[in-house]
PDB file of C-alpha atoms and ligand atoms in Angstrom:
ATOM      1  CA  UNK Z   1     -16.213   9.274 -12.301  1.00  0.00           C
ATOM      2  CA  UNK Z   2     -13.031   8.471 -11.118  1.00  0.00           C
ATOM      3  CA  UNK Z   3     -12.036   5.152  -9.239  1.00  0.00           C
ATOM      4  CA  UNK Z   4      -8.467   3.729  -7.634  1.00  0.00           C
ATOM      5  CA  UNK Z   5      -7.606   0.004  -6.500  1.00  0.00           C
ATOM      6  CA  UNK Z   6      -5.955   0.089  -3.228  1.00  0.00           C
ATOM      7  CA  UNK Z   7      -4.572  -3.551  -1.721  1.00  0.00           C
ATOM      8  CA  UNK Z   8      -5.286  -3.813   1.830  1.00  0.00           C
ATOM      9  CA  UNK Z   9      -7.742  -1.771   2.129  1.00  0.00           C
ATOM     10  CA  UNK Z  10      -9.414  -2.932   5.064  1.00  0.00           C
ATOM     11  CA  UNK Z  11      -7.373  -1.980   8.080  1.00  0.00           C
ATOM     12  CA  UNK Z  12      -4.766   0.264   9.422  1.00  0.00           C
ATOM     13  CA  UNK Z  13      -3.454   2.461   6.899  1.00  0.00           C
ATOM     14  CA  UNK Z  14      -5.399   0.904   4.144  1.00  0.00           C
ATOM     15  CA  UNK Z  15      -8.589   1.794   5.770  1.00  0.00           C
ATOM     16  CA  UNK Z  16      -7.358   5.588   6.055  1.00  0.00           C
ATOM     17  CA  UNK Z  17      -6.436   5.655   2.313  1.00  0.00           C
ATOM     18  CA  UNK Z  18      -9.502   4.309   1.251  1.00  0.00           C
ATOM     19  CA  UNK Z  19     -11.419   7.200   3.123  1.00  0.00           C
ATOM     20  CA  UNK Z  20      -9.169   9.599   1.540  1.00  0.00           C
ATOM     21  CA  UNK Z  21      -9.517   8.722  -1.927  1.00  0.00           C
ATOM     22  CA  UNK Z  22     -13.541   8.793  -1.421  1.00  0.00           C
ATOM     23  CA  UNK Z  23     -13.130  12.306   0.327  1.00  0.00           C
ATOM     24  CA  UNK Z  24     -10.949  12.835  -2.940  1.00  0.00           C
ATOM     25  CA  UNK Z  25     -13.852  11.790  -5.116  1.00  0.00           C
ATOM     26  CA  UNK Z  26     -13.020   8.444  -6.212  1.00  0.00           C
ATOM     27  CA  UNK Z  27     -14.760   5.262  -6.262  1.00  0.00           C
ATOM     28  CA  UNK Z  28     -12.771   2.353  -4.440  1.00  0.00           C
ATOM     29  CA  UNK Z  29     -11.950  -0.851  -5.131  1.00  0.00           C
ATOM     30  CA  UNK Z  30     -10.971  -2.179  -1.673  1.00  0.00           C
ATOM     31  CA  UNK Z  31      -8.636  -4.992  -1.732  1.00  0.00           C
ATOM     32  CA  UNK Z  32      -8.617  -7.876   1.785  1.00  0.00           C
ATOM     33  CA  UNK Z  33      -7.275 -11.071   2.243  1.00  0.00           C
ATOM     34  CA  UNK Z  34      -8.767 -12.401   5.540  1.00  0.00           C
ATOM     35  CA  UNK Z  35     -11.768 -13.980   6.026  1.00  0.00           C
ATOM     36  CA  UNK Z  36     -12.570 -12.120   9.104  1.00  0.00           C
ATOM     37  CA  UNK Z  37     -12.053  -8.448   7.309  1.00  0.00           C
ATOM     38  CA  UNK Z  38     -14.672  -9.422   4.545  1.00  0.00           C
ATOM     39  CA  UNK Z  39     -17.130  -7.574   6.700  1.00  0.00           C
ATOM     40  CA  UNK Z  40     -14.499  -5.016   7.904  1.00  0.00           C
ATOM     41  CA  UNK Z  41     -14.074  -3.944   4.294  1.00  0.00           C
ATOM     42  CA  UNK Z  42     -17.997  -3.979   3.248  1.00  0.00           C
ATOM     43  CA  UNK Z  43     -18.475  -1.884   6.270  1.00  0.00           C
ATOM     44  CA  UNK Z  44     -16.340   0.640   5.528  1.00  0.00           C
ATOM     45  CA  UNK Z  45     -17.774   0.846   1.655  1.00  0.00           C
ATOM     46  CA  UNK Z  46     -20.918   1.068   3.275  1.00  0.00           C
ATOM     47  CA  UNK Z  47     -19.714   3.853   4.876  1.00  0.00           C
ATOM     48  CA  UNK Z  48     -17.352   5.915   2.371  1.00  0.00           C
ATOM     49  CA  UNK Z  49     -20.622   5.485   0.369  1.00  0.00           C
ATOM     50  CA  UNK Z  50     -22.917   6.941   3.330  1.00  0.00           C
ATOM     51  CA  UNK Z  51     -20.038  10.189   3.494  1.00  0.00           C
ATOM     52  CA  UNK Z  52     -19.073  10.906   0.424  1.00  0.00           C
ATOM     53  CA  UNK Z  53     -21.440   9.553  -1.673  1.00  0.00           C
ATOM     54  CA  UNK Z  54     -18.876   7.037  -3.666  1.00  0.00           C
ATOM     55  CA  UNK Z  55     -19.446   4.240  -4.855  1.00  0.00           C
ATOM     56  CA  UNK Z  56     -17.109   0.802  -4.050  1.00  0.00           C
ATOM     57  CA  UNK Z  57     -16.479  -2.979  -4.597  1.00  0.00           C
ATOM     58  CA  UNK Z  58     -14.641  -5.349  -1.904  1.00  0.00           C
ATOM     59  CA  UNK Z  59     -12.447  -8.044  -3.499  1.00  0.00           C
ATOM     60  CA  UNK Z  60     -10.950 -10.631  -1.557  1.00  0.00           C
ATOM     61  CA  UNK Z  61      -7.541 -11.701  -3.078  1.00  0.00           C
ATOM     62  CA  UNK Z  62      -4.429 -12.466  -1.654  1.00  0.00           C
ATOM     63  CA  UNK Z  63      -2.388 -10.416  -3.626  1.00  0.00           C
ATOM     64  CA  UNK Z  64       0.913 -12.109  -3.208  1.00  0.00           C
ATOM     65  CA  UNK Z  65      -0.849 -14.658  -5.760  1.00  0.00           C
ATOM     66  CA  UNK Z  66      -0.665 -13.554  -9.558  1.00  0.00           C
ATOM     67  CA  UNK Z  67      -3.976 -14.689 -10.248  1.00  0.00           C
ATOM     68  CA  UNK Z  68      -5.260 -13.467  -7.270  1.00  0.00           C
ATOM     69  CA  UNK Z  69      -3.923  -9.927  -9.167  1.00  0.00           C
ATOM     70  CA  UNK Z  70      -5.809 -11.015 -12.235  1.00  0.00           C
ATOM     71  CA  UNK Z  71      -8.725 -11.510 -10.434  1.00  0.00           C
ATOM     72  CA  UNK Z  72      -9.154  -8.301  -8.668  1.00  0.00           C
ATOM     73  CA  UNK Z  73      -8.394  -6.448 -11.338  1.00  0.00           C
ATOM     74  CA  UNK Z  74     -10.629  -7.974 -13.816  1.00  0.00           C
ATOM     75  CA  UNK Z  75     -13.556  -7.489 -10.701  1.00  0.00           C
ATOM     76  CA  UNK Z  76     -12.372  -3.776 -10.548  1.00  0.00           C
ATOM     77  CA  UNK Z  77     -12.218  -3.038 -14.678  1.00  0.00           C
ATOM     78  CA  UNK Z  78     -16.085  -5.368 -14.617  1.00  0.00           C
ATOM     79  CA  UNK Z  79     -17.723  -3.059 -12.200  1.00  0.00           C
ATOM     80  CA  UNK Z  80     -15.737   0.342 -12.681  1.00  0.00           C
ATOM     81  CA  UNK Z  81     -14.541   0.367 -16.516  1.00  0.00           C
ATOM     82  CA  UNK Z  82     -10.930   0.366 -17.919  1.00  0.00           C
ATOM     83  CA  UNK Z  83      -9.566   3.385 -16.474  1.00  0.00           C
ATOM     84  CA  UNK Z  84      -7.978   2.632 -13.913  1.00  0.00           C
ATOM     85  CA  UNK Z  85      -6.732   6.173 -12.807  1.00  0.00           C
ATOM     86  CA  UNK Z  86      -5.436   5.350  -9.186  1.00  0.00           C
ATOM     87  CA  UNK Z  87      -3.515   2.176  -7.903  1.00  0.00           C
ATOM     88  CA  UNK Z  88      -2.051   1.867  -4.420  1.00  0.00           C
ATOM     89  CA  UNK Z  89       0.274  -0.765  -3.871  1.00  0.00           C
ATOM     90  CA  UNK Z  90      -0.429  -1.126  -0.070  1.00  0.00           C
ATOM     91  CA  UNK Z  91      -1.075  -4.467   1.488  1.00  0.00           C
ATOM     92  CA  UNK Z  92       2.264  -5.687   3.853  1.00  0.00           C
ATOM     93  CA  UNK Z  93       3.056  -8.053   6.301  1.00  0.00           C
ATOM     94  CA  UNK Z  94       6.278  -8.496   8.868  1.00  0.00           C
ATOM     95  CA  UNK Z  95       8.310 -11.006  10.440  1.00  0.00           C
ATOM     96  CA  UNK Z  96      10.389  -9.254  12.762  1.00  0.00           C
ATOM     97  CA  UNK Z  97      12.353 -12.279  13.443  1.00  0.00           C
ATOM     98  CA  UNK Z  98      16.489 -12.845  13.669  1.00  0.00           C
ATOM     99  CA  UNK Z  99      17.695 -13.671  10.919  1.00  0.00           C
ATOM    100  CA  UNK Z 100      18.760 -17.125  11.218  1.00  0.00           C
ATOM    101  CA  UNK Z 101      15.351 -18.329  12.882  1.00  0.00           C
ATOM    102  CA  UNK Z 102      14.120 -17.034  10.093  1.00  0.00           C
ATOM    103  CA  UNK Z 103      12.181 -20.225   8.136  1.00  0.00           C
ATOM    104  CA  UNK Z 104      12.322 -19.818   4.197  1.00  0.00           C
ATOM    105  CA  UNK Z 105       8.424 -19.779   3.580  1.00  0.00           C
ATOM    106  CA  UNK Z 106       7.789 -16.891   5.925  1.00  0.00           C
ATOM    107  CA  UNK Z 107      10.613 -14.296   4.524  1.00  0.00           C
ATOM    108  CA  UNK Z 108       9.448 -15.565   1.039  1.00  0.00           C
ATOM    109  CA  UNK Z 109       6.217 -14.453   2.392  1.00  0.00           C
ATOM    110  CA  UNK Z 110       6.589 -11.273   3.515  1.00  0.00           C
ATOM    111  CA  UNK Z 111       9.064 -10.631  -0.209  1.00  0.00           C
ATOM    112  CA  UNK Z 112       5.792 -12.233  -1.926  1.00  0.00           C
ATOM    113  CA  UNK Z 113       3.146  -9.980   0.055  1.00  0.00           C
ATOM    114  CA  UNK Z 114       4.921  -6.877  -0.095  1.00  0.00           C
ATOM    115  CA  UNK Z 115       7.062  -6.409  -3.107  1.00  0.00           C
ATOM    116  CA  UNK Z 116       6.185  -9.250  -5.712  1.00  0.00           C
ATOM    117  CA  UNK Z 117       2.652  -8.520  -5.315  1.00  0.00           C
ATOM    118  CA  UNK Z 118       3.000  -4.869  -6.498  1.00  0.00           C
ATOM    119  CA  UNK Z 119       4.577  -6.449  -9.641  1.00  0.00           C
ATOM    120  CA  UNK Z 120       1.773  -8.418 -10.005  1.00  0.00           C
ATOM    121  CA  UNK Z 121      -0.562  -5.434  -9.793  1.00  0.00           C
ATOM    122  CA  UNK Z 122       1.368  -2.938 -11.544  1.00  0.00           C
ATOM    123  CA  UNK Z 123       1.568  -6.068 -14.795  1.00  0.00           C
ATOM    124  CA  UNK Z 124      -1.610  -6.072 -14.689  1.00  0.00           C
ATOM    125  CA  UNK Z 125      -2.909  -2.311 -14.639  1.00  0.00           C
ATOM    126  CA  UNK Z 126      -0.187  -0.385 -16.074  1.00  0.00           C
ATOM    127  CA  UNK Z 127      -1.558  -2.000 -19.633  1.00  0.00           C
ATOM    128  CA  UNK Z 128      -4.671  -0.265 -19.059  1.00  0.00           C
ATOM    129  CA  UNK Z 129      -3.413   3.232 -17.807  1.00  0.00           C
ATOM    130  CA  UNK Z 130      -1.165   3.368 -21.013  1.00  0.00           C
ATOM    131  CA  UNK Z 131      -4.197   2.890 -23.244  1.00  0.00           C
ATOM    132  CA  UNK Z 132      -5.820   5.467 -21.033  1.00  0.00           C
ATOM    133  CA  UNK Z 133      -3.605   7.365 -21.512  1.00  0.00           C
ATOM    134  CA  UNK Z 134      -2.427   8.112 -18.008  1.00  0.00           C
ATOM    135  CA  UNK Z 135      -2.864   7.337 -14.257  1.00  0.00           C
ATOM    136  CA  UNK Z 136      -1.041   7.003 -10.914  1.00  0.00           C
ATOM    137  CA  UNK Z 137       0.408   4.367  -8.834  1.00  0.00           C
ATOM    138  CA  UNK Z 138       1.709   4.905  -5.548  1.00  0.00           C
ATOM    139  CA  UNK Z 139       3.232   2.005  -3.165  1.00  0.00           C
ATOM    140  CA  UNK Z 140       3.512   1.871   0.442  1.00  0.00           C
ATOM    141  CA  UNK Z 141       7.176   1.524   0.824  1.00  0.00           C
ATOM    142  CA  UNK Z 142       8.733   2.018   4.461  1.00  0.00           C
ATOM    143  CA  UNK Z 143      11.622   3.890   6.420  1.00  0.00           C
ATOM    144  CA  UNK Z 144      12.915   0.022   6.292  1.00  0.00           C
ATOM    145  CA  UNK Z 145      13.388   0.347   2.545  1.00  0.00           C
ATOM    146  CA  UNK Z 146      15.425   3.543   3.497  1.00  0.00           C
ATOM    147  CA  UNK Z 147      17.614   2.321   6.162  1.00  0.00           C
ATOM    148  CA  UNK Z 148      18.285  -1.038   8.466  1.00  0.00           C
ATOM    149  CA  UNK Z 149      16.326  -2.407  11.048  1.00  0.00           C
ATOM    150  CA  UNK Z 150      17.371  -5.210  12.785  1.00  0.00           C
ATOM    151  CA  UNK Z 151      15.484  -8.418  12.672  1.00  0.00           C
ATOM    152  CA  UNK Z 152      13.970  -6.896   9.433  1.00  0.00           C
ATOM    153  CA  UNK Z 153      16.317  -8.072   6.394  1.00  0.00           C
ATOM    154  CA  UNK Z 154      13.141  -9.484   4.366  1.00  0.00           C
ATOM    155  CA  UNK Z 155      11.224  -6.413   5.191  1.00  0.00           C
ATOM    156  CA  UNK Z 156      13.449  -3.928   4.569  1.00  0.00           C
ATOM    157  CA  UNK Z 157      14.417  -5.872   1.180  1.00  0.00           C
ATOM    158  CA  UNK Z 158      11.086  -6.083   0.056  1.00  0.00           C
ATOM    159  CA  UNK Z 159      10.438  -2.137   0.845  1.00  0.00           C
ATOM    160  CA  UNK Z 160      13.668  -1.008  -0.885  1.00  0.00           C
ATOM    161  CA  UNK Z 161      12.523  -3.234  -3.502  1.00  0.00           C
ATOM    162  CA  UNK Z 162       9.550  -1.146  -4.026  1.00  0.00           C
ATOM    163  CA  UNK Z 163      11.001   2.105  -4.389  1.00  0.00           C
ATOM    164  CA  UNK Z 164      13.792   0.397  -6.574  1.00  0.00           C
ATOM    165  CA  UNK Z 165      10.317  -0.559  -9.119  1.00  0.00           C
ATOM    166  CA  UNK Z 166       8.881   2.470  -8.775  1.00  0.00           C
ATOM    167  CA  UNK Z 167      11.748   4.453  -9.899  1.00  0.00           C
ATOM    168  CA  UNK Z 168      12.084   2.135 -12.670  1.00  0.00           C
ATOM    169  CA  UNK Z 169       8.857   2.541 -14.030  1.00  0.00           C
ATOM    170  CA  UNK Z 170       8.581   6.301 -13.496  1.00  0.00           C
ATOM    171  CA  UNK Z 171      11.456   6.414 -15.996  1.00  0.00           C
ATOM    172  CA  UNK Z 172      10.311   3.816 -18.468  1.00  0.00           C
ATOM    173  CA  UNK Z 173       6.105   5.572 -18.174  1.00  0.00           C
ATOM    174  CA  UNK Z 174       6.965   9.157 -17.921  1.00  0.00           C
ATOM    175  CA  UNK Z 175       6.186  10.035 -21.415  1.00  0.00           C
ATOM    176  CA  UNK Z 176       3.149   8.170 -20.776  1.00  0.00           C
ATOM    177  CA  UNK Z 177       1.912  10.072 -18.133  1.00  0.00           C
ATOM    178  CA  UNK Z 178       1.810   7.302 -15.341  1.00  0.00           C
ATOM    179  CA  UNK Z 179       3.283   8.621 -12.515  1.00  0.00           C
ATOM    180  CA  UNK Z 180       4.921   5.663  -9.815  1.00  0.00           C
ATOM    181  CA  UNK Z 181       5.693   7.444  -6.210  1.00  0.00           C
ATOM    182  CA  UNK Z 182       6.345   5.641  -2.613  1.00  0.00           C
ATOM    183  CA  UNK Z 183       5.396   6.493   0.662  1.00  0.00           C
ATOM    184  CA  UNK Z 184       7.580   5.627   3.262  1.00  0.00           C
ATOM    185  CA  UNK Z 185       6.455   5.722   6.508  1.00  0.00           C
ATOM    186  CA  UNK Z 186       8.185   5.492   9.791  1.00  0.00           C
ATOM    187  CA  UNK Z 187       6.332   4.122  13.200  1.00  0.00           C
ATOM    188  CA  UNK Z 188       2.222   4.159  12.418  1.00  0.00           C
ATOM    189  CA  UNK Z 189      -0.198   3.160  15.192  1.00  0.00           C
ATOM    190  CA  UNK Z 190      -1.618   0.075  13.366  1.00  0.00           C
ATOM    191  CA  UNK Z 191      -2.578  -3.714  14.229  1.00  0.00           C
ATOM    192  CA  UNK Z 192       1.129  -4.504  12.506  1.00  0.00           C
ATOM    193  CA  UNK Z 193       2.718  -2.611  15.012  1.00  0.00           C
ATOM    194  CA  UNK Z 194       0.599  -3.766  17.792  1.00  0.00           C
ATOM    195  CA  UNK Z 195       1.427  -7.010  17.070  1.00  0.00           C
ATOM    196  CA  UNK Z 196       5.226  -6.649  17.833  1.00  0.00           C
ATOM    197  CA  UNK Z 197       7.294  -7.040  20.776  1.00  0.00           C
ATOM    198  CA  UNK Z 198       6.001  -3.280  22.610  1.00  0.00           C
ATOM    199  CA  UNK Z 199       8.859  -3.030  24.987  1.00  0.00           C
ATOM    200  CA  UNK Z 200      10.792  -2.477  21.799  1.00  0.00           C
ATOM    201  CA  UNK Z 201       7.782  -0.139  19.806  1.00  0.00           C
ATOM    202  CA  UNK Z 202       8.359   2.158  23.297  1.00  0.00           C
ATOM    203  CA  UNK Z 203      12.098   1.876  23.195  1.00  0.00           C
ATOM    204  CA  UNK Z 204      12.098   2.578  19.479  1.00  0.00           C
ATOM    205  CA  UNK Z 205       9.524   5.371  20.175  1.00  0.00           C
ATOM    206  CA  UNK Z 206      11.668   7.289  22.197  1.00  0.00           C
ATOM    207  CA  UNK Z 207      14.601   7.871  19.358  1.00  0.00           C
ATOM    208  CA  UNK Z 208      11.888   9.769  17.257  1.00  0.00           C
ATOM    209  CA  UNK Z 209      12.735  13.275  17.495  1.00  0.00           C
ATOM    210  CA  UNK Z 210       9.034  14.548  17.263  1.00  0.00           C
ATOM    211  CA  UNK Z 211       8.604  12.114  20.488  1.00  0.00           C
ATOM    212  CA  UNK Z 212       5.815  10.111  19.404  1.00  0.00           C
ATOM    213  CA  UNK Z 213       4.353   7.570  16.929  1.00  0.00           C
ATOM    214  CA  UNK Z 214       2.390   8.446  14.006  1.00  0.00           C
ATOM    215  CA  UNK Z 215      -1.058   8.269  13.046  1.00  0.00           C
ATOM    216  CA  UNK Z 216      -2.711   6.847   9.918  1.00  0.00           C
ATOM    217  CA  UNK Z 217      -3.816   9.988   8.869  1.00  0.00           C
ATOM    218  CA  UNK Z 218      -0.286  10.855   8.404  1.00  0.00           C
ATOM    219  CA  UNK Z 219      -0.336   8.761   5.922  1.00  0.00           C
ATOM    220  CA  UNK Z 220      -3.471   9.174   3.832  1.00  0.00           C
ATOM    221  CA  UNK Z 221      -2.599  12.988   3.708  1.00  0.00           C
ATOM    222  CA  UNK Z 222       0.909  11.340   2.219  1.00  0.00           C
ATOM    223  CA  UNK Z 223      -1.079   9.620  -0.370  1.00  0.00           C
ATOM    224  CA  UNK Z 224      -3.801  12.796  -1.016  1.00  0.00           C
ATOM    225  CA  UNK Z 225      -0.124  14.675  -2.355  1.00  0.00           C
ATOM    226  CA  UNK Z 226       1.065  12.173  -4.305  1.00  0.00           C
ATOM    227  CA  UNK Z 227      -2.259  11.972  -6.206  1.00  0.00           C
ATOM    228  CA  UNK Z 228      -2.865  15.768  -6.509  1.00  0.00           C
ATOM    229  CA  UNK Z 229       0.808  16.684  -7.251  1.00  0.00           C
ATOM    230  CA  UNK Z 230       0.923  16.182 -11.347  1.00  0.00           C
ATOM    231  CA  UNK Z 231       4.318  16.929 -11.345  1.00  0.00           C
ATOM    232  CA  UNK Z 232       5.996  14.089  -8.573  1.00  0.00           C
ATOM    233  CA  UNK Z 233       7.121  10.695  -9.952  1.00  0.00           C
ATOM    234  CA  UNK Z 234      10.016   8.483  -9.022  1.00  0.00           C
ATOM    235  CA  UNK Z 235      10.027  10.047  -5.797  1.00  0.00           C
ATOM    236  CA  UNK Z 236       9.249   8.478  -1.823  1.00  0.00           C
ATOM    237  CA  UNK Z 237       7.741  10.718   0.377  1.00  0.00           C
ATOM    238  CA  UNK Z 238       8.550   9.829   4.133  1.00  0.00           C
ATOM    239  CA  UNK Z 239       5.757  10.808   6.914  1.00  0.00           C
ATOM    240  CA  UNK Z 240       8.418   9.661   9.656  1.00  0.00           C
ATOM    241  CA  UNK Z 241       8.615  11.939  12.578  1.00  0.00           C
ATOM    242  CA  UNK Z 242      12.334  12.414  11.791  1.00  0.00           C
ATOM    243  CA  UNK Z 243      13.272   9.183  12.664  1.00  0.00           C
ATOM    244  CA  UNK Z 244      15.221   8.890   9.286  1.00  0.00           C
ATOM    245  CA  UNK Z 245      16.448  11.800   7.649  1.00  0.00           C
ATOM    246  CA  UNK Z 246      18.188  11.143   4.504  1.00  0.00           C
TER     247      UNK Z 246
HETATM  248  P1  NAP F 301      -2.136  -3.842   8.945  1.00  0.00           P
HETATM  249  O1  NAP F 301      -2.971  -2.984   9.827  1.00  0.00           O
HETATM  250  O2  NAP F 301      -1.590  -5.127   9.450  1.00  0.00           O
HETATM  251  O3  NAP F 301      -2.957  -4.085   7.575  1.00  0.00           O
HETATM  252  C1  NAP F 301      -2.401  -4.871   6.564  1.00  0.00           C
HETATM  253  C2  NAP F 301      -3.316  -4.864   5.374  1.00  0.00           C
HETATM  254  O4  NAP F 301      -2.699  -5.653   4.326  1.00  0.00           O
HETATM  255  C3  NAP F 301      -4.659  -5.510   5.645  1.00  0.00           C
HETATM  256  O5  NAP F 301      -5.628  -4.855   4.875  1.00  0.00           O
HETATM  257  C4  NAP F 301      -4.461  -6.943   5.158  1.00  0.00           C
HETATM  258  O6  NAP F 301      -5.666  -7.603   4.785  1.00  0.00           O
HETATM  259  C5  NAP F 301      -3.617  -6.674   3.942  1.00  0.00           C
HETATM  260  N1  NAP F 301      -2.882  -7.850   3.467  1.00  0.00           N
HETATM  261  C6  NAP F 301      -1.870  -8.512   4.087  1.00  0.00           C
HETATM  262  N2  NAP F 301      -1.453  -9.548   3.320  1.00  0.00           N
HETATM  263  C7  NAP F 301      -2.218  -9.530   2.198  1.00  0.00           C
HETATM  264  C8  NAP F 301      -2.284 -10.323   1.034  1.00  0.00           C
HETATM  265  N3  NAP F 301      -1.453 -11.370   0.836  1.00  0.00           N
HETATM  266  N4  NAP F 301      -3.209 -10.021   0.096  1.00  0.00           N
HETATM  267  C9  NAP F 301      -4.060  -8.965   0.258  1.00  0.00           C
HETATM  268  N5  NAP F 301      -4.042  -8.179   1.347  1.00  0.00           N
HETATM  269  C10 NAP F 301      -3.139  -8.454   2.304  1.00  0.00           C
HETATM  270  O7  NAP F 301      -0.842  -3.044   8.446  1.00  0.00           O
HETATM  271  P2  NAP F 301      -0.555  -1.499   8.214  1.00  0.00           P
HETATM  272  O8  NAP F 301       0.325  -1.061   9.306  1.00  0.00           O
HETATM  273  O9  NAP F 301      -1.801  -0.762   7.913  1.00  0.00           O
HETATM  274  O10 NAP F 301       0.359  -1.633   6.907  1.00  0.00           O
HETATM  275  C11 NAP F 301      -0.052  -1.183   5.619  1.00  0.00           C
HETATM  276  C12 NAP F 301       1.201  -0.983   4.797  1.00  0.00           C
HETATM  277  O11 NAP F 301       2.009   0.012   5.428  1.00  0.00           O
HETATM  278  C13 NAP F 301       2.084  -2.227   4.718  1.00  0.00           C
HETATM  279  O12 NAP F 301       2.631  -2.330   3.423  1.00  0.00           O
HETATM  280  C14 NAP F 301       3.181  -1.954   5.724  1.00  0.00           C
HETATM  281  O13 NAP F 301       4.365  -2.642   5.437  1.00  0.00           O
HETATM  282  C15 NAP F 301       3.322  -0.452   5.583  1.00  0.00           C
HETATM  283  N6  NAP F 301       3.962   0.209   6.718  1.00  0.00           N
HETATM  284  C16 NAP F 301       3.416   0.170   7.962  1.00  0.00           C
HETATM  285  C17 NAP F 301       4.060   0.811   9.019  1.00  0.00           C
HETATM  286  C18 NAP F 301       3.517   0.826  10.428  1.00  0.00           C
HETATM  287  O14 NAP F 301       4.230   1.267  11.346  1.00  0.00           O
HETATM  288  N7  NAP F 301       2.279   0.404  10.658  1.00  0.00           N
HETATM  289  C19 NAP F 301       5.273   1.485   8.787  1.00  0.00           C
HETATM  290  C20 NAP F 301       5.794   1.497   7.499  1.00  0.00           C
HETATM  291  C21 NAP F 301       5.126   0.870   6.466  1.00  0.00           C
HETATM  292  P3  NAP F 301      -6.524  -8.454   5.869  1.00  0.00           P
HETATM  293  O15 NAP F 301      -7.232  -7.445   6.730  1.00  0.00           O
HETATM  294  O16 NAP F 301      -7.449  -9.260   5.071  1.00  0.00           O
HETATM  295  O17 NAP F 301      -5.534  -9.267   6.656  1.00  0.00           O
END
């Protein structure tokens, strides 16, 4: 049997992924950091288990911590074995704040959360996919790591950071057979994007040429290609609506 580690993997587009890979066949190792989505996350084991007849583990970690890393991947190699064959980089926080009222700890934050923490997990799994002998990493990256939002500089820094790692390590683990892709998506209906100023979600809404937001589905069926497709690495894929078009 198969199994993939998947950081925030309790809500939003997380939650999506991790009922993709089990439709795919894999066990999951579901990655939370909240207290309140230790349930969330059992729950939905529970019921990837009850569908698709997978097997799973829920690990609380806040993966912006290295050992936090450590741990969740010694949890995931203890209960599943040391090949790893899928990791997805996906747990991400915003600001959305100007710039200048922007305090130190919370863009070192949302750099920490979203791009230092898929160091962390890659330093600690990439060991075992080379002695493996293969596997697949794919990171949830962002139209802000393709172009500018305002209010966004830590964001969009720490998403352009991603695909600048993953293109790094597709060229140094190539011959190895690890393949590193992105997903970059554009506007997803999630908690993160309820959680911002909606005046502005509507307003940004309306500059999408397909006319409407996107659903986390979108961006599983991103993820179910990147898997599948033996012959992608290095690349972003960009469920966006045509919001950015390189
Ligand atoms: P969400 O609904 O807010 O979910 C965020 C997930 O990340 C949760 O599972 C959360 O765990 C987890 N998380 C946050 N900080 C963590 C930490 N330090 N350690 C471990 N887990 C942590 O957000 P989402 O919209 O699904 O976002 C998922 C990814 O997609 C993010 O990387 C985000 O930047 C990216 N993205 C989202 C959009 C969008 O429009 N929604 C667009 C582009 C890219 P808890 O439940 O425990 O808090």
């Amino acid at each position: 049997m198969s199994y993939a580690i998947i950081t925030g993997g309790s809500r939003g587009i997380g939650e999506a992924m991790v009922k993709k890979l089990a439709e795919m066949g894999y066990d999951v190792v579901a990655n939370y950091r909240s207290d309140s989505s230790k349930e969330l996350t059992e729950n939905l084991l529970a019921q990837i288990k009850d569908e698709y007849g997978v097997d799973g583990l829920a690990v609380q970690a806040d993966v912006s911590k290295y050992e936090d890393c450590e741990k969740l991947v010694v949890a995931a190699v203890e209960k599943f074995g040391e090949k790893i064959d899928v990791l997805v980089n996906n747990a991400g926080i915003t600001n959305n704040c100007p710039f200048c009222d922007l305090p130190q700890e919370k863009y070192m934050a949302v750099l920490e959360t979203n791009l230092i923490s898929a160091f962390h997990m890659c330093h600690f799994v990439v060991p075992y996919m080379v002695k493996a002998g293969g596997g697949c990493v794919v990171s949830t990256s962002s139209i802000g790591g393709l172009m500018g939002v305002a209010n966004q500089a830590d964001y969009c820094a720490s998403k352009s950071g991603l695909i600048g790692m993953t293109r790094a390590l597709a060229m140094e683990f190539g011959k190895q057979n690890i393949r590193f892709n992105c997903i970059c998506p554009g506007m997803i209906w999630t908690d993160m994007l309820r959680g911002v100023n909606q005046d502005e979600v509507q307003a940004l809404a309306q500059s999408i040429p397909q006319g409407k937001i996107g659903d986390v589905e979108d961006i599983a069926g991103a993820l179910e290609f990147l898997v599948k497709n033996q012959y992608m690495t290095g690349q972003y894929v960009s469920p966006n609506g045509g919001i950015y078009m390189p």
